[in-house]
PDB file of C-alpha atoms in Angstrom:
ATOM      1  CA  UNK A 254      -8.927  -2.503  25.275  1.00 34.00           C
ATOM      2  CA  UNK A 255     -11.682  -0.261  26.968  1.00 36.00           C
ATOM      3  CA  UNK A 256     -12.579  -2.224  30.240  1.00 36.00           C
ATOM      4  CA  UNK A 257     -15.986  -3.693  30.195  1.00 37.00           C
ATOM      5  CA  UNK A 258     -16.377  -3.068  26.217  1.00 40.00           C
ATOM      6  CA  UNK A 259     -14.557  -6.192  25.100  1.00 47.00           C
ATOM      7  CA  UNK A 260     -16.372  -7.757  22.005  1.00 55.00           C
ATOM      8  CA  UNK A 261     -17.901 -11.238  21.400  1.00 59.00           C
ATOM      9  CA  UNK A 262     -16.487 -12.691  18.126  1.00 56.00           C
ATOM     10  CA  UNK A 263     -19.256 -15.450  18.580  1.00 53.00           C
ATOM     11  CA  UNK A 264     -22.245 -13.032  18.166  1.00 53.00           C
ATOM     12  CA  UNK A 265     -23.641 -12.234  15.167  1.00 48.00           C
ATOM     13  CA  UNK A 266     -23.511  -8.660  14.577  1.00 49.00           C
ATOM     14  CA  UNK A 267     -26.485  -6.671  14.075  1.00 50.00           C
ATOM     15  CA  UNK A 268     -26.461  -4.706  10.381  1.00 50.00           C
ATOM     16  CA  UNK A 269     -27.731  -1.039  10.990  1.00 51.00           C
ATOM     17  CA  UNK A 270     -29.305   0.725   8.351  1.00 49.00           C
ATOM     18  CA  UNK A 271     -29.091   4.343   6.831  1.00 51.00           C
ATOM     19  CA  UNK A 272     -32.515   5.790   5.840  1.00 48.00           C
ATOM     20  CA  UNK A 273     -33.521   1.914   5.217  1.00 48.00           C
ATOM     21  CA  UNK A 274     -30.510   1.223   3.135  1.00 50.00           C
ATOM     22  CA  UNK A 275     -27.852  -1.357   4.860  1.00 59.00           C
ATOM     23  CA  UNK A 276     -24.749   0.167   5.979  1.00 72.00           C
ATOM     24  CA  UNK A 277     -21.882  -0.858   3.811  1.00 87.00           C
ATOM     25  CA  UNK A 278     -19.517  -3.475   4.931  1.00 95.00           C
ATOM     26  CA  UNK A 279     -15.839  -2.708   6.352  1.00 98.00           C
ATOM     27  CA  UNK A 280     -13.440  -4.328   4.227  1.00 98.00           C
ATOM     28  CA  UNK A 281     -10.849  -6.055   6.037  1.00 98.00           C
ATOM     29  CA  UNK A 282      -7.581  -7.157   4.245  1.00 98.00           C
ATOM     30  CA  UNK A 283      -5.120  -9.186   6.364  1.00 98.00           C
ATOM     31  CA  UNK A 284      -3.416 -12.708   6.768  1.00 98.00           C
ATOM     32  CA  UNK A 285      -4.462 -15.225   9.343  1.00 98.00           C
ATOM     33  CA  UNK A 286      -0.759 -14.941  10.606  1.00 98.00           C
ATOM     34  CA  UNK A 287      -0.187 -11.057  10.890  1.00 97.00           C
ATOM     35  CA  UNK A 288       1.151  -9.866  14.147  1.00 97.00           C
ATOM     36  CA  UNK A 289      -0.583  -6.775  13.957  1.00 98.00           C
ATOM     37  CA  UNK A 290      -3.903  -7.835  12.739  1.00 98.00           C
ATOM     38  CA  UNK A 291      -3.963  -9.975  16.022  1.00 98.00           C
ATOM     39  CA  UNK A 292      -3.395  -7.089  18.040  1.00 98.00           C
ATOM     40  CA  UNK A 293      -6.214  -5.197  16.734  1.00 98.00           C
ATOM     41  CA  UNK A 294      -8.423  -7.906  16.360  1.00 98.00           C
ATOM     42  CA  UNK A 295     -10.665  -7.714  19.304  1.00 98.00           C
ATOM     43  CA  UNK A 296     -10.889  -3.718  19.125  1.00 98.00           C
ATOM     44  CA  UNK A 297     -11.858  -4.129  15.485  1.00 98.00           C
ATOM     45  CA  UNK A 298     -14.624  -6.418  16.346  1.00 98.00           C
ATOM     46  CA  UNK A 299     -15.706  -4.054  18.909  1.00 98.00           C
ATOM     47  CA  UNK A 300     -15.603  -1.074  16.772  1.00 98.00           C
ATOM     48  CA  UNK A 301     -17.919  -3.065  14.116  1.00 98.00           C
ATOM     49  CA  UNK A 302     -20.135  -4.547  16.283  1.00 97.00           C
ATOM     50  CA  UNK A 303     -20.901  -0.801  18.027  1.00 97.00           C
ATOM     51  CA  UNK A 304     -21.326   0.806  14.640  1.00 96.00           C
ATOM     52  CA  UNK A 305     -23.581  -2.121  13.443  1.00 96.00           C
ATOM     53  CA  UNK A 306     -21.194  -2.764  10.407  1.00 97.00           C
ATOM     54  CA  UNK A 307     -20.734  -6.321   9.130  1.00 97.00           C
ATOM     55  CA  UNK A 308     -17.015  -7.155   7.939  1.00 98.00           C
ATOM     56  CA  UNK A 309     -16.206  -8.266   4.830  1.00 98.00           C
ATOM     57  CA  UNK A 310     -13.067 -10.200   5.136  1.00 98.00           C
ATOM     58  CA  UNK A 311     -10.291 -10.241   2.450  1.00 98.00           C
ATOM     59  CA  UNK A 312      -7.928 -12.941   3.415  1.00 98.00           C
ATOM     60  CA  UNK A 313      -4.597 -12.484   1.426  1.00 98.00           C
ATOM     61  CA  UNK A 314      -1.047 -13.372   0.647  1.00 98.00           C
ATOM     62  CA  UNK A 315       0.563 -11.280   2.564  1.00 96.00           C
ATOM     63  CA  UNK A 316       4.330 -12.355   1.518  1.00 94.00           C
ATOM     64  CA  UNK A 317       3.471 -12.274  -2.297  1.00 95.00           C
ATOM     65  CA  UNK A 318       1.780  -8.602  -1.562  1.00 96.00           C
ATOM     66  CA  UNK A 319       5.140  -7.610   0.128  1.00 94.00           C
ATOM     67  CA  UNK A 320       6.902  -8.824  -2.758  1.00 93.00           C
ATOM     68  CA  UNK A 321       4.574  -7.333  -5.671  1.00 95.00           C
ATOM     69  CA  UNK A 322       4.911  -3.792  -3.896  1.00 94.00           C
ATOM     70  CA  UNK A 323       8.492  -3.894  -3.805  1.00 93.00           C
ATOM     71  CA  UNK A 324       8.706  -3.843   0.134  1.00 88.00           C
ATOM     72  CA  UNK A 325      11.984  -5.294   1.859  1.00 80.00           C
ATOM     73  CA  UNK A 326      11.265  -8.591   3.555  1.00 72.00           C
ATOM     74  CA  UNK A 327      11.441  -8.303   6.945  1.00 71.00           C
ATOM     75  CA  UNK A 328      14.274 -10.829   7.551  1.00 71.00           C
ATOM     76  CA  UNK A 329      16.413  -8.413   5.360  1.00 81.00           C
ATOM     77  CA  UNK A 330      15.504  -5.398   6.925  1.00 81.00           C
ATOM     78  CA  UNK A 331      18.616  -4.180   9.571  1.00 86.00           C
ATOM     79  CA  UNK A 332      18.067  -5.388  13.087  1.00 86.00           C
ATOM     80  CA  UNK A 333      17.620  -2.130  14.751  1.00 87.00           C
ATOM     81  CA  UNK A 334      14.388  -1.390  12.256  1.00 82.00           C
ATOM     82  CA  UNK A 335      13.596  -5.185  12.746  1.00 84.00           C
ATOM     83  CA  UNK A 336      13.960  -4.809  16.644  1.00 84.00           C
ATOM     84  CA  UNK A 337      11.596  -1.585  16.599  1.00 86.00           C
ATOM     85  CA  UNK A 338       8.681  -2.392  14.282  1.00 84.00           C
ATOM     86  CA  UNK A 339       8.541  -5.979  15.154  1.00 84.00           C
ATOM     87  CA  UNK A 340       9.700  -6.092  18.537  1.00 90.00           C
ATOM     88  CA  UNK A 341       9.168  -3.014  20.498  1.00 93.00           C
ATOM     89  CA  UNK A 342       6.200  -2.114  18.377  1.00 95.00           C
ATOM     90  CA  UNK A 343       4.432  -5.264  19.200  1.00 96.00           C
ATOM     91  CA  UNK A 344       5.379  -5.107  23.012  1.00 96.00           C
ATOM     92  CA  UNK A 345       3.888  -1.793  23.179  1.00 97.00           C
ATOM     93  CA  UNK A 346       0.490  -2.362  21.595  1.00 96.00           C
ATOM     94  CA  UNK A 347       0.220  -5.990  23.141  1.00 97.00           C
ATOM     95  CA  UNK A 348       0.215  -3.929  26.506  1.00 98.00           C
ATOM     96  CA  UNK A 349      -2.107  -0.962  25.162  1.00 97.00           C
ATOM     97  CA  UNK A 350      -4.480  -3.490  23.485  1.00 97.00           C
ATOM     98  CA  UNK A 351      -4.705  -6.328  26.383  1.00 97.00           C
ATOM     99  CA  UNK A 352      -3.707  -8.591  23.629  1.00 98.00           C
ATOM    100  CA  UNK A 353      -0.794 -10.970  25.196  1.00 98.00           C
ATOM    101  CA  UNK A 354       1.860 -12.212  22.641  1.00 98.00           C
ATOM    102  CA  UNK A 355       4.678 -15.266  22.573  1.00 96.00           C
ATOM    103  CA  UNK A 356       7.976 -14.238  23.498  1.00 93.00           C
ATOM    104  CA  UNK A 357       9.507 -15.519  20.398  1.00 93.00           C
ATOM    105  CA  UNK A 358       8.118 -15.904  16.780  1.00 94.00           C
ATOM    106  CA  UNK A 359       5.476 -18.163  16.794  1.00 97.00           C
ATOM    107  CA  UNK A 360       5.861 -21.481  15.605  1.00 96.00           C
ATOM    108  CA  UNK A 361       5.227 -21.745  11.881  1.00 97.00           C
ATOM    109  CA  UNK A 362       5.492 -18.191  11.109  1.00 96.00           C
ATOM    110  CA  UNK A 363       7.895 -18.241   8.023  1.00 93.00           C
ATOM    111  CA  UNK A 364       5.915 -21.174   6.489  1.00 96.00           C
ATOM    112  CA  UNK A 365       3.300 -20.490   3.634  1.00 97.00           C
ATOM    113  CA  UNK A 366      -0.082 -19.593   5.165  1.00 98.00           C
ATOM    114  CA  UNK A 367      -2.588 -20.334   2.417  1.00 98.00           C
ATOM    115  CA  UNK A 368      -4.248 -23.212   4.291  1.00 98.00           C
ATOM    116  CA  UNK A 369      -5.622 -20.817   7.385  1.00 98.00           C
ATOM    117  CA  UNK A 370      -6.330 -18.044   4.761  1.00 98.00           C
ATOM    118  CA  UNK A 371      -8.334 -20.575   2.592  1.00 98.00           C
ATOM    119  CA  UNK A 372      -9.763 -22.106   5.130  1.00 98.00           C
ATOM    120  CA  UNK A 373     -11.607 -18.376   6.342  1.00 98.00           C
ATOM    121  CA  UNK A 374     -12.179 -18.064   2.584  1.00 98.00           C
ATOM    122  CA  UNK A 375     -13.952 -21.338   2.445  1.00 98.00           C
ATOM    123  CA  UNK A 376     -16.231 -20.445   5.462  1.00 98.00           C
ATOM    124  CA  UNK A 377     -17.005 -17.052   3.713  1.00 98.00           C
ATOM    125  CA  UNK A 378     -18.063 -19.356   0.410  1.00 98.00           C
ATOM    126  CA  UNK A 379     -20.319 -21.408   2.548  1.00 98.00           C
ATOM    127  CA  UNK A 380     -22.054 -18.322   3.907  1.00 98.00           C
ATOM    128  CA  UNK A 381     -20.656 -18.659   7.385  1.00 98.00           C
ATOM    129  CA  UNK A 382     -19.552 -15.642   9.680  1.00 98.00           C
ATOM    130  CA  UNK A 383     -15.882 -16.001   9.975  1.00 98.00           C
ATOM    131  CA  UNK A 384     -15.472 -13.067  12.535  1.00 98.00           C
ATOM    132  CA  UNK A 385     -14.955 -15.381  15.548  1.00 98.00           C
ATOM    133  CA  UNK A 386     -12.615 -17.919  13.464  1.00 98.00           C
ATOM    134  CA  UNK A 387     -10.653 -15.167  12.125  1.00 98.00           C
ATOM    135  CA  UNK A 388     -10.086 -13.723  15.619  1.00 98.00           C
ATOM    136  CA  UNK A 389      -9.364 -17.513  16.986  1.00 98.00           C
ATOM    137  CA  UNK A 390      -6.479 -18.105  14.475  1.00 98.00           C
ATOM    138  CA  UNK A 391      -4.917 -14.450  15.211  1.00 98.00           C
ATOM    139  CA  UNK A 392      -4.946 -15.365  18.669  1.00 98.00           C
ATOM    140  CA  UNK A 393      -3.751 -18.719  18.569  1.00 98.00           C
ATOM    141  CA  UNK A 394      -0.736 -18.111  16.529  1.00 98.00           C
ATOM    142  CA  UNK A 395       0.327 -15.012  18.570  1.00 98.00           C
ATOM    143  CA  UNK A 396      -0.537 -16.062  21.886  1.00 98.00           C
ATOM    144  CA  UNK A 397      -0.580 -19.570  22.367  1.00 98.00           C
ATOM    145  CA  UNK A 398       2.159 -20.049  19.737  1.00 98.00           C
ATOM    146  CA  UNK A 399       0.003 -22.520  17.462  1.00 98.00           C
ATOM    147  CA  UNK A 400       1.439 -23.309  13.939  1.00 98.00           C
ATOM    148  CA  UNK A 401      -1.342 -22.371  11.676  1.00 98.00           C
ATOM    149  CA  UNK A 402      -0.437 -24.327   8.866  1.00 98.00           C
ATOM    150  CA  UNK A 403      -1.054 -28.011  10.500  1.00 98.00           C
ATOM    151  CA  UNK A 404      -4.595 -29.005   9.652  1.00 98.00           C
ATOM    152  CA  UNK A 405      -4.969 -30.581  13.245  1.00 98.00           C
ATOM    153  CA  UNK A 406      -3.993 -27.320  14.862  1.00 98.00           C
ATOM    154  CA  UNK A 407      -7.136 -25.539  13.047  1.00 98.00           C
ATOM    155  CA  UNK A 408      -9.608 -28.285  13.597  1.00 98.00           C
ATOM    156  CA  UNK A 409     -10.103 -27.249  17.314  1.00 98.00           C
ATOM    157  CA  UNK A 410     -10.542 -23.433  16.254  1.00 98.00           C
ATOM    158  CA  UNK A 411     -12.724 -23.995  13.414  1.00 98.00           C
ATOM    159  CA  UNK A 412     -14.751 -26.577  15.745  1.00 98.00           C
ATOM    160  CA  UNK A 413     -15.007 -23.705  18.740  1.00 98.00           C
ATOM    161  CA  UNK A 414     -16.102 -21.088  16.098  1.00 98.00           C
ATOM    162  CA  UNK A 415     -19.216 -23.212  15.364  1.00 98.00           C
ATOM    163  CA  UNK A 416     -18.113 -24.327  12.195  1.00 98.00           C
ATOM    164  CA  UNK A 417     -17.322 -27.885  10.243  1.00 98.00           C
ATOM    165  CA  UNK A 418     -13.696 -28.676  10.409  1.00 98.00           C
ATOM    166  CA  UNK A 419     -13.847 -31.565   7.974  1.00 98.00           C
ATOM    167  CA  UNK A 420     -15.783 -29.382   5.454  1.00 98.00           C
ATOM    168  CA  UNK A 421     -13.813 -26.102   5.624  1.00 98.00           C
ATOM    169  CA  UNK A 422     -10.227 -27.966   5.384  1.00 98.00           C
ATOM    170  CA  UNK A 423     -11.803 -30.119   2.594  1.00 98.00           C
ATOM    171  CA  UNK A 424     -12.925 -26.940   0.690  1.00 98.00           C
ATOM    172  CA  UNK A 425      -9.300 -24.888   1.209  1.00 98.00           C
ATOM    173  CA  UNK A 426      -7.864 -26.740  -1.168  1.00 98.00           C
ATOM    174  CA  UNK A 427     -10.467 -26.383  -4.266  1.00 98.00           C
ATOM    175  CA  UNK A 428     -10.204 -24.328  -7.219  1.00 98.00           C
ATOM    176  CA  UNK A 429     -12.786 -21.384  -6.078  1.00 98.00           C
ATOM    177  CA  UNK A 430     -11.241 -20.628  -2.689  1.00 98.00           C
ATOM    178  CA  UNK A 431      -7.698 -20.793  -4.034  1.00 98.00           C
ATOM    179  CA  UNK A 432      -9.132 -18.341  -6.950  1.00 98.00           C
ATOM    180  CA  UNK A 433     -10.571 -16.085  -4.299  1.00 98.00           C
ATOM    181  CA  UNK A 434      -7.503 -15.939  -2.298  1.00 98.00           C
ATOM    182  CA  UNK A 435      -5.351 -14.868  -5.455  1.00 98.00           C
ATOM    183  CA  UNK A 436      -8.022 -12.436  -6.181  1.00 98.00           C
ATOM    184  CA  UNK A 437      -8.011 -10.554  -2.639  1.00 98.00           C
ATOM    185  CA  UNK A 438      -4.044 -10.537  -3.206  1.00 98.00           C
ATOM    186  CA  UNK A 439      -4.216  -8.792  -6.712  1.00 98.00           C
ATOM    187  CA  UNK A 440      -6.998  -6.468  -5.625  1.00 98.00           C
ATOM    188  CA  UNK A 441      -4.740  -5.554  -2.635  1.00 98.00           C
ATOM    189  CA  UNK A 442      -1.950  -4.824  -5.061  1.00 97.00           C
ATOM    190  CA  UNK A 443      -4.168  -3.051  -7.431  1.00 97.00           C
ATOM    191  CA  UNK A 444      -5.384  -0.936  -4.760  1.00 96.00           C
ATOM    192  CA  UNK A 445      -2.266   0.166  -3.383  1.00 95.00           C
ATOM    193  CA  UNK A 446      -2.248  -1.474  -0.005  1.00 96.00           C
ATOM    194  CA  UNK A 447       0.846  -1.572   2.026  1.00 91.00           C
ATOM    195  CA  UNK A 448       0.342  -4.533   4.326  1.00 95.00           C
ATOM    196  CA  UNK A 449      -1.952  -6.219   7.039  1.00 97.00           C
ATOM    197  CA  UNK A 450      -4.151  -5.224   8.363  1.00 98.00           C
ATOM    198  CA  UNK A 451      -5.838  -2.579   6.195  1.00 98.00           C
ATOM    199  CA  UNK A 452      -9.491  -1.293   6.567  1.00 98.00           C
ATOM    200  CA  UNK A 453     -11.583   0.000   4.117  1.00 97.00           C
ATOM    201  CA  UNK A 454     -14.547   2.271   5.408  1.00 97.00           C
ATOM    202  CA  UNK A 455     -16.766   3.754   2.511  1.00 93.00           C
ATOM    203  CA  UNK A 456     -14.085   3.818   0.259  1.00 93.00           C
ATOM    204  CA  UNK A 457     -11.607   5.550   2.609  1.00 96.00           C
ATOM    205  CA  UNK A 458      -8.547   3.191   3.414  1.00 97.00           C
ATOM    206  CA  UNK A 459      -6.785   2.771   6.697  1.00 98.00           C
ATOM    207  CA  UNK A 460      -3.724   0.833   6.904  1.00 97.00           C
ATOM    208  CA  UNK A 461      -2.320  -0.361  10.335  1.00 97.00           C
ATOM    209  CA  UNK A 462      -4.345  -1.315  13.520  1.00 98.00           C
ATOM    210  CA  UNK A 463      -3.040   2.007  15.311  1.00 97.00           C
ATOM    211  CA  UNK A 464      -5.402   3.410  13.011  1.00 97.00           C
ATOM    212  CA  UNK A 465      -8.534   1.560  14.256  1.00 98.00           C
ATOM    213  CA  UNK A 466      -9.422   4.755  16.378  1.00 97.00           C
ATOM    214  CA  UNK A 467      -9.585   6.824  12.838  1.00 98.00           C
ATOM    215  CA  UNK A 468     -11.765   3.962  11.625  1.00 98.00           C
ATOM    216  CA  UNK A 469     -14.275   4.373  14.834  1.00 98.00           C
ATOM    217  CA  UNK A 470     -14.410   8.168  14.047  1.00 97.00           C
ATOM    218  CA  UNK A 471     -15.037   7.586  10.287  1.00 97.00           C
ATOM    219  CA  UNK A 472     -17.871   5.078  10.905  1.00 97.00           C
ATOM    220  CA  UNK A 473     -19.463   7.886  12.808  1.00 95.00           C
ATOM    221  CA  UNK A 474     -18.891  10.828  10.207  1.00 94.00           C
ATOM    222  CA  UNK A 475     -16.808  10.197   7.243  1.00 93.00           C
ATOM    223  CA  UNK A 476     -13.367  12.335   6.858  1.00 95.00           C
ATOM    224  CA  UNK A 477     -13.403  15.163   4.414  1.00 91.00           C
ATOM    225  CA  UNK A 478     -12.274  13.955   0.746  1.00 86.00           C
ATOM    226  CA  UNK A 479      -8.728  15.122   0.308  1.00 79.00           C
ATOM    227  CA  UNK A 480      -5.962  16.080  -1.850  1.00 70.00           C
ATOM    228  CA  UNK A 481      -4.634  12.215  -1.907  1.00 70.00           C
ATOM    229  CA  UNK A 482      -8.004  11.068  -2.366  1.00 63.00           C
ATOM    230  CA  UNK A 483     -10.277   8.665  -0.071  1.00 61.00           C
ATOM    231  CA  UNK A 484     -12.526  10.104   2.241  1.00 58.00           C
ATOM    232  CA  UNK A 485     -16.107   8.829   2.871  1.00 52.00           C
ATOM    233  CA  UNK A 486     -19.411   9.679   1.204  1.00 46.00           C
TER     234      UNK A 486
END
């Protein structure tokens, strides 16, 4: 992260306009336990704030996405590949982004992550900004080894983000919240996402936190529309 430019996830984003029209949101597909979403989280908030864009959070079931697109589960990949993509890459990007990580896989990482993702959606459905909460969850899991599937671990994160733990935890199990969670996952499959995090800027999809500098550039000036589709306005 660039010195002196760290984003404050608690500060509401100021939406800029283009000729009087609000600028489009940045779509953000991720899961609350994603390693690479965590590594890019602070930088992403910084970029969105600088561009005056709000973030449209789309928490999804990352495990289901991987199954439905035919990806080989991480646990079934060879040790060399796992060591590189889920080991050395995390170590280097942790240093590059100044985002410390645990020395081992965080607690509860292999569990069903419906609860933390549903809590985020509950906040959105209540009309609240969840930028700070999403960042806090990712950071707590990967930096502090917090199991996000335990309600008692989520309560202080929700409270510190200025939200109501009891209300969000209660709403997390409702039909409306779970339906949106499934819809986000379905849409991720339909739109050809590969994993998390994925950012969509004016219709142009960027997969992986290592594309954040491209996201930053696209927010200033969209890339030309190419043969494979995508591209900005």
